[in-house]
Short mmCIF file of C-alpha atoms in Angstrom, two decimals:
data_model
loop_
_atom_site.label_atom_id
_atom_site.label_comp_id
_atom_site.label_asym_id
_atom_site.label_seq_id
_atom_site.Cartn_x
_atom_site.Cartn_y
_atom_site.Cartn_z
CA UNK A 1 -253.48 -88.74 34.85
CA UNK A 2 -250.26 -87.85 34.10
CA UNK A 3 -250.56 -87.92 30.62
CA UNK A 4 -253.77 -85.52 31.35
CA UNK A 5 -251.27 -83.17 32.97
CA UNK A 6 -248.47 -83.18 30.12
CA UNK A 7 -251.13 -82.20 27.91
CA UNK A 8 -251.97 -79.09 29.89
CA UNK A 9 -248.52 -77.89 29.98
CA UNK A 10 -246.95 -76.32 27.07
CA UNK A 11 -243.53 -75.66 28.51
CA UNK A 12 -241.32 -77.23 31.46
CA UNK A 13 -240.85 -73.18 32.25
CA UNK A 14 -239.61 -73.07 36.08
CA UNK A 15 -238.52 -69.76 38.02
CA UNK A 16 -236.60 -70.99 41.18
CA UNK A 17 -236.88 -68.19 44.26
CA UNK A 18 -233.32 -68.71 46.38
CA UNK A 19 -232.93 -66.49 49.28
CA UNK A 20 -231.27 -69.76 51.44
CA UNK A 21 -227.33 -69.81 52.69
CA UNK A 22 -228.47 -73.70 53.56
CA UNK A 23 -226.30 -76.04 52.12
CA UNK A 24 -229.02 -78.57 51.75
CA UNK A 25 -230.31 -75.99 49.79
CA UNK A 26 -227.62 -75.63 47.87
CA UNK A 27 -227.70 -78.94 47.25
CA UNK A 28 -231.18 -79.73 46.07
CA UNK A 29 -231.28 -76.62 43.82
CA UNK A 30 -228.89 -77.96 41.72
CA UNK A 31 -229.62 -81.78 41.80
CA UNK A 32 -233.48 -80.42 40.94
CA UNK A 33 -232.21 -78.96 37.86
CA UNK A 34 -230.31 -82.11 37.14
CA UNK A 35 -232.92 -84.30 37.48
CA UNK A 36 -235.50 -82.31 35.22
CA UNK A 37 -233.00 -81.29 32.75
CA UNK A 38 -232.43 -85.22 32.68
CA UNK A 39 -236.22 -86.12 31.51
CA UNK A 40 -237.02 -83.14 29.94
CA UNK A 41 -234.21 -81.44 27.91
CA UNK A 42 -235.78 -78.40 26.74
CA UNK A 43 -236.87 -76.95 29.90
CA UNK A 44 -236.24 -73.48 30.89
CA UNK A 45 -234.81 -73.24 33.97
CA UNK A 46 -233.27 -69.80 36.16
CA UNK A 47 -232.62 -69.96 39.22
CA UNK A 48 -232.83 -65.80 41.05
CA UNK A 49 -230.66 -65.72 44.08
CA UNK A 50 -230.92 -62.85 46.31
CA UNK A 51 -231.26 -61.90 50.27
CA UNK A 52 -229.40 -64.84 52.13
CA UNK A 53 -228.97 -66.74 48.71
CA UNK A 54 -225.94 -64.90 47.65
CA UNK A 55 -223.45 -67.22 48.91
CA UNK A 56 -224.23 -69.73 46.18
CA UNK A 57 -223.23 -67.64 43.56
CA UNK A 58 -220.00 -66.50 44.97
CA UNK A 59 -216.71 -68.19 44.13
CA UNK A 60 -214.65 -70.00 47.29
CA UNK A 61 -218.46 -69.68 49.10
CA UNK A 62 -220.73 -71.55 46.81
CA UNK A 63 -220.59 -75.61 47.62
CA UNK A 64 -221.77 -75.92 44.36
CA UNK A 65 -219.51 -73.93 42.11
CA UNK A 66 -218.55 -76.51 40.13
CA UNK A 67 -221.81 -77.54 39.73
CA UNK A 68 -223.62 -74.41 38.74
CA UNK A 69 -220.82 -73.68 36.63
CA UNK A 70 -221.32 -76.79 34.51
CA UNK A 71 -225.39 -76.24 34.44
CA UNK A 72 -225.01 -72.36 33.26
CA UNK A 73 -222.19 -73.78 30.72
CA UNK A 74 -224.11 -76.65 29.22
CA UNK A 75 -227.06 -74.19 29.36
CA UNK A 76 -229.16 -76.35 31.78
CA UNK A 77 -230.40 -73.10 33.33
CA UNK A 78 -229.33 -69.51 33.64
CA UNK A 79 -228.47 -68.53 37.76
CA UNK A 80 -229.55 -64.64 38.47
CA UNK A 81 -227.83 -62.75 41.14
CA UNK A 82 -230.03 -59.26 42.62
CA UNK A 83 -227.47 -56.24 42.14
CA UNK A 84 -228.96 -54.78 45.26
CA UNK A 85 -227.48 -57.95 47.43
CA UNK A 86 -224.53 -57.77 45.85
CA UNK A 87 -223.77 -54.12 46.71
CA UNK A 88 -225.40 -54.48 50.11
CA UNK A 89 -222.61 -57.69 50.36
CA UNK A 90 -220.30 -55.44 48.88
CA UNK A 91 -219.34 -58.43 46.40
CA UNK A 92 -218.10 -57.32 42.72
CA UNK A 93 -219.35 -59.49 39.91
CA UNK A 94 -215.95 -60.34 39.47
CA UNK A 95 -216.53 -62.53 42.54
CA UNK A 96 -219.43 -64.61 40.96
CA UNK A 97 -219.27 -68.15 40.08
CA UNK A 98 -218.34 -67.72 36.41
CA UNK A 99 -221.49 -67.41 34.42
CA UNK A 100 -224.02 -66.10 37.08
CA UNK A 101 -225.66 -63.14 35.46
CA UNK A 102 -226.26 -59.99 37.12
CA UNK A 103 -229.91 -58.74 37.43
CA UNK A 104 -231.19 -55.04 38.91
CA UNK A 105 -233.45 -56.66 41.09
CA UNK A 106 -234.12 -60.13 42.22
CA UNK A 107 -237.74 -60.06 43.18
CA UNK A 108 -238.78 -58.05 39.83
CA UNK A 109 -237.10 -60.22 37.79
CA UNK A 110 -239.06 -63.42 39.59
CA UNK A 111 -242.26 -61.57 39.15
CA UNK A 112 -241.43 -61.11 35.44
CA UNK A 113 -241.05 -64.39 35.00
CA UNK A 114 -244.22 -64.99 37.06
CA UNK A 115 -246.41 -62.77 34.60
CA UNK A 116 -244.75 -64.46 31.26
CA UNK A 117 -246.42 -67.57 32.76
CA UNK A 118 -243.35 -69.28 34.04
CA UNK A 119 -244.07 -71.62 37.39
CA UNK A 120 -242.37 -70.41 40.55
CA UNK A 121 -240.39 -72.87 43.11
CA UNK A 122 -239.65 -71.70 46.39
CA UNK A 123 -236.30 -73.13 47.68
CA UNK A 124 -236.93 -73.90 51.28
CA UNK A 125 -236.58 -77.03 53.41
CA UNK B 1 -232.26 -57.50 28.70
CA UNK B 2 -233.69 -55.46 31.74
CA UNK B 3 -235.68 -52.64 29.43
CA UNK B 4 -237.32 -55.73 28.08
CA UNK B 5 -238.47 -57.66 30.91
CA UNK B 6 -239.69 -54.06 32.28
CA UNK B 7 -242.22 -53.84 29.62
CA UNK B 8 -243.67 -57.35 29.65
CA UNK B 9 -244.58 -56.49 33.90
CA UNK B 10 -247.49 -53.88 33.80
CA UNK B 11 -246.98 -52.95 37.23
CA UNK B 12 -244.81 -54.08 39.94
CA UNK B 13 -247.34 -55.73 42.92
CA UNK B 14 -246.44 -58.55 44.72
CA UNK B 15 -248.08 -60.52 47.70
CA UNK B 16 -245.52 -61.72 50.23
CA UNK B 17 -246.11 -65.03 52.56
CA UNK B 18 -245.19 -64.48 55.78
CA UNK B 19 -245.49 -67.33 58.23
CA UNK B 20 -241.77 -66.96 59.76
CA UNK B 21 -240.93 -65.56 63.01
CA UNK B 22 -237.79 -65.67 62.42
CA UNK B 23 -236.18 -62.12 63.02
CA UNK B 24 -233.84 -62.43 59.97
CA UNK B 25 -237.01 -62.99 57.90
CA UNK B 26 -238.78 -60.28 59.75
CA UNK B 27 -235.82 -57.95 59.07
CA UNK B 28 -235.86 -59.15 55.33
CA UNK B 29 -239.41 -58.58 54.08
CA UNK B 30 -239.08 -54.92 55.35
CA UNK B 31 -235.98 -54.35 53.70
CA UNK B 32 -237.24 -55.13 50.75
CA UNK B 33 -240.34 -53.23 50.90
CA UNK B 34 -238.10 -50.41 51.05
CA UNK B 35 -235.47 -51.23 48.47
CA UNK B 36 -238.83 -51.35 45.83
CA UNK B 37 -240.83 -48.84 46.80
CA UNK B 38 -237.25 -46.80 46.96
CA UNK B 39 -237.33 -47.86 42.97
CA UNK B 40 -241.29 -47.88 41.87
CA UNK B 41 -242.90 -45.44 43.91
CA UNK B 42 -246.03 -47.06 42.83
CA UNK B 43 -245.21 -50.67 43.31
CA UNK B 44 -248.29 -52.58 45.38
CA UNK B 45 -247.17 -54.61 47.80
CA UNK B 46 -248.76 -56.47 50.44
CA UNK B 47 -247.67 -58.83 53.15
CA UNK B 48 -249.90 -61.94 54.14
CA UNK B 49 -248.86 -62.77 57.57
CA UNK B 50 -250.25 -65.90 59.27
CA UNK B 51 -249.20 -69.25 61.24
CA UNK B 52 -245.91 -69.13 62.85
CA UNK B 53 -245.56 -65.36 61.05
CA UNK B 54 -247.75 -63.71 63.19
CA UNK B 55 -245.16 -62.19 65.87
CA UNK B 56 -243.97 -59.35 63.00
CA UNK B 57 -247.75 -58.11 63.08
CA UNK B 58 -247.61 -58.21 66.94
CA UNK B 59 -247.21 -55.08 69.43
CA UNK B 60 -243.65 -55.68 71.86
CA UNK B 61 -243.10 -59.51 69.92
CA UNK B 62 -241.96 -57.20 66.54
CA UNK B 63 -238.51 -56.60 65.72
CA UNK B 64 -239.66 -54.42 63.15
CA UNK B 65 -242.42 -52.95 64.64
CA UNK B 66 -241.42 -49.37 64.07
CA UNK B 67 -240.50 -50.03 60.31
CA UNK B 68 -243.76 -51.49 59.72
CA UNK B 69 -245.92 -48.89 61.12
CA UNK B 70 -244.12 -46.09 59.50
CA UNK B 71 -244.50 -48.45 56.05
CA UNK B 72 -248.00 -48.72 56.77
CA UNK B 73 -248.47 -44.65 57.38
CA UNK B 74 -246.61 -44.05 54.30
CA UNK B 75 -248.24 -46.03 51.88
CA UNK B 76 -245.64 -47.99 51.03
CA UNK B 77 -246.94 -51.72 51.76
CA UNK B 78 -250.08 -53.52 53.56
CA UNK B 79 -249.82 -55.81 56.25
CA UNK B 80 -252.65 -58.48 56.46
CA UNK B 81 -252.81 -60.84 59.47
CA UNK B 82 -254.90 -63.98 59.36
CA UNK B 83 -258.22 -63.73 61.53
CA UNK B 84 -257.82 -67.76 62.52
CA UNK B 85 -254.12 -67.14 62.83
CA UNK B 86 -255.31 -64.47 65.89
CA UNK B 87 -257.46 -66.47 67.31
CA UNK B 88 -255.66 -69.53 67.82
CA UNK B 89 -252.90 -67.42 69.34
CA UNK B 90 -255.48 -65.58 72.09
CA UNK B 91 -254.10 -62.41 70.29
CA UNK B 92 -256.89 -59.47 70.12
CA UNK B 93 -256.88 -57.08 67.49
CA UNK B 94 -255.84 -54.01 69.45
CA UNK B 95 -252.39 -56.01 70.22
CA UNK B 96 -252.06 -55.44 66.47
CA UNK B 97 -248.76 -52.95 65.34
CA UNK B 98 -251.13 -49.97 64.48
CA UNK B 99 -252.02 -49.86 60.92
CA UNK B 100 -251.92 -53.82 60.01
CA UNK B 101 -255.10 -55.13 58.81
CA UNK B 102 -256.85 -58.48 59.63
CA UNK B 103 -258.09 -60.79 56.93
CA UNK B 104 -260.60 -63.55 57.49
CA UNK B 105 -258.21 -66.34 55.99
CA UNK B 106 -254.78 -65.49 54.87
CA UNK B 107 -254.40 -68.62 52.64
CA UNK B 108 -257.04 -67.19 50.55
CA UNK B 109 -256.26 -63.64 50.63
CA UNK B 110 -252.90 -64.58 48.99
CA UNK B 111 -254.28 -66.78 46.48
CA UNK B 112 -257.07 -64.41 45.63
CA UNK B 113 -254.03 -61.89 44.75
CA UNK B 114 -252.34 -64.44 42.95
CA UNK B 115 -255.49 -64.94 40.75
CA UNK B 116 -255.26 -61.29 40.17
CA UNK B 117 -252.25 -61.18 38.50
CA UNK B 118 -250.03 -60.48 41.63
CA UNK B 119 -246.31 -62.06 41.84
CA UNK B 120 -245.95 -63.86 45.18
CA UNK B 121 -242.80 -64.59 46.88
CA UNK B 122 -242.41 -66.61 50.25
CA UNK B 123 -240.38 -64.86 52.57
CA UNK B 124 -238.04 -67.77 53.96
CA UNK B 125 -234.23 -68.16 54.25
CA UNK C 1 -263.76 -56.05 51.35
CA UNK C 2 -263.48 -59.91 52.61
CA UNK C 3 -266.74 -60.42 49.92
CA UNK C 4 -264.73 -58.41 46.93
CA UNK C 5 -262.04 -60.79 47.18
CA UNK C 6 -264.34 -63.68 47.02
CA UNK C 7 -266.28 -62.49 43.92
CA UNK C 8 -262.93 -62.06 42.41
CA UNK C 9 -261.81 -65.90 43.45
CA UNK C 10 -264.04 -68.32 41.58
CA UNK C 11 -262.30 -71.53 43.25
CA UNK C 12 -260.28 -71.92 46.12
CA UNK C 13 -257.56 -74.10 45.05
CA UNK C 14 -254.34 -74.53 46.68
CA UNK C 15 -251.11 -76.22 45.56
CA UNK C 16 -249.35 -77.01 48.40
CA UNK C 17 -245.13 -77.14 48.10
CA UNK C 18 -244.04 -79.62 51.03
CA UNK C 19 -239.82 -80.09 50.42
CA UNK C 20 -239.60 -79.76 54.58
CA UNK C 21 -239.31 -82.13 57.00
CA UNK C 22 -239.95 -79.82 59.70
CA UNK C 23 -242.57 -80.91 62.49
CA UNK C 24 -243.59 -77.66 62.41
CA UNK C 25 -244.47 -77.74 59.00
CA UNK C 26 -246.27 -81.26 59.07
CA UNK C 27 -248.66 -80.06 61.75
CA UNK C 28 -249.39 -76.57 59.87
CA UNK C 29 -250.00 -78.08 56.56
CA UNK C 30 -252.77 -80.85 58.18
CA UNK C 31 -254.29 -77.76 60.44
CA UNK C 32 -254.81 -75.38 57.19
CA UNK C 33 -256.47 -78.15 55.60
CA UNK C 34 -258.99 -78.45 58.57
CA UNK C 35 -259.52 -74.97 58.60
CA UNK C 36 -259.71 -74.82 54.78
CA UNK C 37 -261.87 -77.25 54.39
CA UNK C 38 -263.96 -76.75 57.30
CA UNK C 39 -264.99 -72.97 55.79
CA UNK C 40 -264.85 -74.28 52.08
CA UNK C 41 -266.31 -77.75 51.89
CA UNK C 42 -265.46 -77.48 47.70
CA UNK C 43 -261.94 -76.52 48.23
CA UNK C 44 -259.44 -78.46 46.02
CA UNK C 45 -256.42 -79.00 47.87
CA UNK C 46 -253.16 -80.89 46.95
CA UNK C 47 -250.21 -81.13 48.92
CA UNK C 48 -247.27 -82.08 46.51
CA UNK C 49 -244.52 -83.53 48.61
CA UNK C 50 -240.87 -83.92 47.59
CA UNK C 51 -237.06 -83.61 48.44
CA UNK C 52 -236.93 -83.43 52.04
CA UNK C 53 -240.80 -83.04 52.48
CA UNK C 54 -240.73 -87.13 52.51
CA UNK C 55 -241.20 -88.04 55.62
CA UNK C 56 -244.61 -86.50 55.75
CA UNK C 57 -245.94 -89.52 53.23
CA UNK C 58 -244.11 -92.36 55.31
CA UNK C 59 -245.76 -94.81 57.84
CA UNK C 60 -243.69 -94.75 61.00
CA UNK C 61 -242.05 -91.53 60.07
CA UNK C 62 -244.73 -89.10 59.47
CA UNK C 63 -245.95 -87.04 62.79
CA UNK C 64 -249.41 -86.44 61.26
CA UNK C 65 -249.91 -90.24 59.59
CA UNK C 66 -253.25 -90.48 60.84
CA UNK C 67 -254.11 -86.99 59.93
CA UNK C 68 -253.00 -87.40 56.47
CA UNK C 69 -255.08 -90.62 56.24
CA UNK C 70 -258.32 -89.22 57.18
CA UNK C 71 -258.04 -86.17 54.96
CA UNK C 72 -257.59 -88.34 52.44
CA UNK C 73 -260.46 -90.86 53.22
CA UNK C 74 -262.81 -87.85 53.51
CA UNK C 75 -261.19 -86.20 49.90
CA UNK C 76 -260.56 -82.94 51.90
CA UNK C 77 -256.72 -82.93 50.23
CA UNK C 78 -255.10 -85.19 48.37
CA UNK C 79 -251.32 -85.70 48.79
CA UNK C 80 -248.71 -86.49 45.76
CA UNK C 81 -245.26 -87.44 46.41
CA UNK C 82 -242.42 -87.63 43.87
CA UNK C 83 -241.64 -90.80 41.90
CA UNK C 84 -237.88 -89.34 41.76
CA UNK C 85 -237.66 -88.78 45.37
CA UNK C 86 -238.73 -91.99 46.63
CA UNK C 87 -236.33 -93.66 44.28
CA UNK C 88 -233.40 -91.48 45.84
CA UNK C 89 -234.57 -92.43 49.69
CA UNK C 90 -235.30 -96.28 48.37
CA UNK C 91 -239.45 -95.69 49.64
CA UNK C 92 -241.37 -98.44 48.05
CA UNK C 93 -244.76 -96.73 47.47
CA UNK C 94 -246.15 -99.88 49.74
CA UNK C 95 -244.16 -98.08 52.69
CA UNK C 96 -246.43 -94.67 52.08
CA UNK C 97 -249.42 -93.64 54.10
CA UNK C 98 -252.84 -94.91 52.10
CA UNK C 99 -254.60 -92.95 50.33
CA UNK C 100 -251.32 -91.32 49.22
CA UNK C 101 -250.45 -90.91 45.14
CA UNK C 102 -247.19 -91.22 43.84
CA UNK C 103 -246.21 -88.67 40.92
CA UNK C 104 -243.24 -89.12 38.28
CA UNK C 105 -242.45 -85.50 39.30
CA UNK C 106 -242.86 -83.28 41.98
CA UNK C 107 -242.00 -80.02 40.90
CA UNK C 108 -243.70 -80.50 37.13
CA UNK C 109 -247.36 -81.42 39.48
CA UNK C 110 -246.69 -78.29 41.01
CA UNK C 111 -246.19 -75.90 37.86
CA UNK C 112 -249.05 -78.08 36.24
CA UNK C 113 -251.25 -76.60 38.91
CA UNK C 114 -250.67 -73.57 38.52
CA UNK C 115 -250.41 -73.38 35.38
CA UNK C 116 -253.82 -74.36 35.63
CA UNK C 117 -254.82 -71.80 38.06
CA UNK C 118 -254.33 -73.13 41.16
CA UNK C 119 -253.35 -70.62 43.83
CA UNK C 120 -249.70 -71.98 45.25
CA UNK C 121 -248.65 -71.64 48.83
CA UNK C 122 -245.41 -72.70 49.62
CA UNK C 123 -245.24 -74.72 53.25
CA UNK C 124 -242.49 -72.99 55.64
CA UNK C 125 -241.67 -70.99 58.66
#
């Protein structure tokens, strides 16, 4: 069965949605991408953080700066942050966790990803 | 990076899951039917609302009630409540915040957009 | 309009997302499979649970146990939990409700399926 499955996907391809402040959150996000990046090494991974999500891609906000910092640096998976929550939080990209990229806006760039055939994960608990 | 992604989306629709009452939420989803439509006058989007969502669709329980029926008037998003969703609540269609629409099964009205090509985001924080 | 969307579905087929342990969420899930199932006898419905979704798959912690068990007897659903996260909570798959399946990993079940074509509806309020 599982085997069956494999077979239909091509690619480990995952869009994450995060629009959470939760720290458990916060927290499964990146042991998620830990755990898959474990088994499967060549997944693509990008997490888009927008809305209420922002706080995990701010520096001295984030509990998982470290973390994320050390996923986007061994390329694990790229992190996304909307510019429209960013200027609504009035938070310079100067601010972000270092290596969180800087998108127009966060929903578009999810659908994108939906339409180039990526899966999508809500984050939600 | 952004030009690019732009080109591989065809058009900008997106079906939005709504079965939070939660007033953040509520204040959320309309925000960012207006940050889009601010952006891509022709984006199509519509809003699924069902289960515990049903209070944004709902006359006096809406804290957006105004937004949404001027969104409605000007084109600018649908609003789809669940027809089981209604009736398991005693709500009657003329409680309904003018202008929303009422779907036979909201589950399958937002997979039947998916199917169609539409991105789909859960609103949840 | 209702009869337009249903020429354009050919299946109904949902992918459920459980990662809550929200009581709220156990009940909605097992009610939108009765309803589901009760309109669409050939639905295929599969409720993938993982993170903190667990609880849902556990004898003597799961609020809809008997539920679960007799959608799954009468193959209205069937519901996958993660190999990875019943490691992490030390769940021997002998402690699960019957009739549930244990997958090596959540989140790849769930991009499988839709990959495949499966509508996906994420469970949360």
């Amino acid at each position: 069965m599982s085997s069956f499955v494999n077979a239909q996907v091509k690619d480990y391809k995952v869009v994450f949605d995060m629009s959470s402040r939760d720290t458990i959150n916060q927290q499964a996000i990146v042991r998620e991408i830990g755990l898959i990046t474990g088994a499967s090494p060549d997944a693509k991974l990008e997490v888009v953080i927008y809305g209420q999500g922002l706080d995990l891609a701010v520096k001295d906000r984030s509990t998982q700066q470290a973390a994320v910092q050390k996923l986007i640096a061994d390329k694990k998976a790229s992190f996304k942050v909307c510019a429209m929550t960013l200027k609504r939080n009035n938070i310079d990209p100067s601010q972000l966790v270092p290596g969180v990229e800087v998108v127009p806006d966060g929903i578009y760039e999810i659908i994108s990803k939906q339409q180039e055939g990526w899966g999508y994960i809500k984050v939600a608990h």
